[in-house]
């Protein structure tokens, strides 16, 4: 049987992988994907807590509704983030973080 701790372990593992990717990698797109992985880990935690918190015998759906909201916001964030990455690539001709350290025009 899958328990809350299993979900939390998977969520923690996803978050840790995402954090390592953000800290270690130098490619902007990879860093961006790792940030999205960290957001997904947080969403998984919310759904897990919602699933295992019973209200009158049913799961509490408030957190799951919050997850739908965060997914919607994340979709908008992806569009803006990718637009910024494309603009940086056009300006610097590189996706390496070292190329965009200086924010001069």
Short mmCIF file of C-alpha atoms in Angstrom, two decimals:
data_model
loop_
_atom_site.label_atom_id
_atom_site.label_comp_id
_atom_site.label_asym_id
_atom_site.label_seq_id
_atom_site.Cartn_x
_atom_site.Cartn_y
_atom_site.Cartn_z
CA UNK A 1 0.00 0.00 0.00
CA UNK A 2 1.27 3.42 -0.94
CA UNK A 3 1.36 5.75 2.04
CA UNK A 4 1.87 9.47 2.46
CA UNK A 5 5.53 8.94 3.25
CA UNK A 6 6.05 7.30 -0.15
CA UNK A 7 4.64 10.35 -1.91
CA UNK A 8 6.75 12.63 0.25
CA UNK A 9 9.90 10.65 -0.50
CA UNK A 10 9.27 10.86 -4.25
CA UNK A 11 8.51 14.54 -3.93
CA UNK A 12 11.65 15.14 -1.90
CA UNK A 13 13.72 13.21 -4.42
CA UNK A 14 12.27 15.22 -7.33
CA UNK A 15 12.94 18.45 -5.48
CA UNK A 16 16.51 17.41 -4.65
CA UNK A 17 17.22 16.45 -8.28
CA UNK A 18 15.81 19.78 -9.41
CA UNK A 19 17.86 21.70 -6.86
CA UNK A 20 21.06 19.92 -7.87
CA UNK A 21 20.29 20.67 -11.50
CA UNK A 22 19.79 24.36 -10.77
CA UNK A 23 23.00 24.60 -8.77
CA UNK A 24 25.27 22.45 -10.93
CA UNK A 25 24.18 22.96 -14.54
CA UNK A 26 25.20 25.93 -16.70
CA UNK A 27 22.66 25.57 -19.52
CA UNK A 28 19.75 27.98 -19.08
CA UNK A 29 17.20 25.58 -20.54
CA UNK A 30 18.32 22.78 -18.24
CA UNK A 31 18.14 25.11 -15.25
CA UNK A 32 14.65 26.13 -16.32
CA UNK A 33 13.54 22.49 -16.61
CA UNK A 34 14.98 21.78 -13.16
CA UNK A 35 12.99 24.69 -11.74
CA UNK A 36 9.85 23.21 -13.27
CA UNK A 37 10.75 19.86 -11.70
CA UNK A 38 10.97 21.56 -8.30
CA UNK A 39 7.54 23.10 -8.87
CA UNK A 40 6.14 19.69 -9.80
CA UNK A 41 7.58 18.26 -6.59
CA UNK A 42 5.77 20.92 -4.60
CA UNK A 43 2.55 20.15 -6.46
CA UNK A 44 2.97 16.44 -5.76
CA UNK A 45 3.34 17.22 -2.07
CA UNK A 46 0.16 19.28 -2.11
CA UNK A 47 -1.80 16.52 -3.83
CA UNK A 48 -0.42 13.89 -1.47
CA UNK A 49 -1.41 15.84 1.63
CA UNK A 50 -4.80 16.52 0.08
CA UNK A 51 -5.29 12.84 -0.72
CA UNK A 52 -4.48 11.62 2.76
CA UNK A 53 -6.38 14.32 4.68
CA UNK A 54 -9.89 13.01 4.86
CA UNK A 55 -12.87 15.27 5.51
CA UNK A 56 -16.03 13.32 6.25
CA UNK A 57 -14.51 10.25 4.61
CA UNK A 58 -13.52 12.04 1.41
CA UNK A 59 -10.18 13.54 0.42
CA UNK A 60 -9.83 17.27 0.96
CA UNK A 61 -10.00 18.72 -2.54
CA UNK A 62 -8.99 22.27 -1.61
CA UNK A 63 -5.29 21.56 -2.11
CA UNK A 64 -5.98 19.84 -5.41
CA UNK A 65 -7.83 22.94 -6.59
CA UNK A 66 -4.78 24.96 -5.56
CA UNK A 67 -2.62 22.63 -7.67
CA UNK A 68 -4.79 23.34 -10.71
CA UNK A 69 -4.26 27.04 -10.07
CA UNK A 70 -0.49 26.61 -9.76
CA UNK A 71 -0.40 24.54 -12.95
CA UNK A 72 -2.20 27.35 -14.75
CA UNK A 73 0.23 29.93 -13.38
CA UNK A 74 3.15 27.65 -14.27
CA UNK A 75 1.93 27.43 -17.86
CA UNK A 76 2.02 31.22 -18.10
CA UNK A 77 5.41 31.23 -16.40
CA UNK A 78 6.73 28.77 -18.98
CA UNK A 79 5.64 31.03 -21.82
CA UNK A 80 7.31 34.08 -20.27
CA UNK A 81 10.43 32.16 -19.24
CA UNK A 82 10.94 30.63 -22.65
CA UNK A 83 10.45 34.04 -24.28
CA UNK A 84 13.17 35.45 -22.03
CA UNK A 85 15.47 32.53 -22.86
CA UNK A 86 14.89 33.01 -26.59
CA UNK A 87 15.60 36.75 -26.25
CA UNK A 88 18.81 36.02 -24.33
CA UNK A 89 19.85 33.48 -26.94
CA UNK A 90 19.26 35.98 -29.72
CA UNK A 91 21.29 38.61 -27.89
CA UNK A 92 24.18 36.42 -26.73
CA UNK A 93 24.08 33.48 -29.18
CA UNK A 94 24.53 31.11 -26.27
CA UNK A 95 22.45 29.33 -23.63
CA UNK A 96 25.36 29.15 -21.19
CA UNK A 97 24.84 31.01 -17.92
CA UNK A 98 28.35 32.44 -18.13
CA UNK A 99 27.45 34.28 -21.33
CA UNK A 100 24.62 36.18 -19.65
CA UNK A 101 26.32 37.09 -16.38
CA UNK A 102 26.80 40.64 -17.54
CA UNK A 103 23.47 42.32 -18.20
CA UNK A 104 24.93 45.07 -20.34
CA UNK A 105 23.02 45.96 -23.49
#
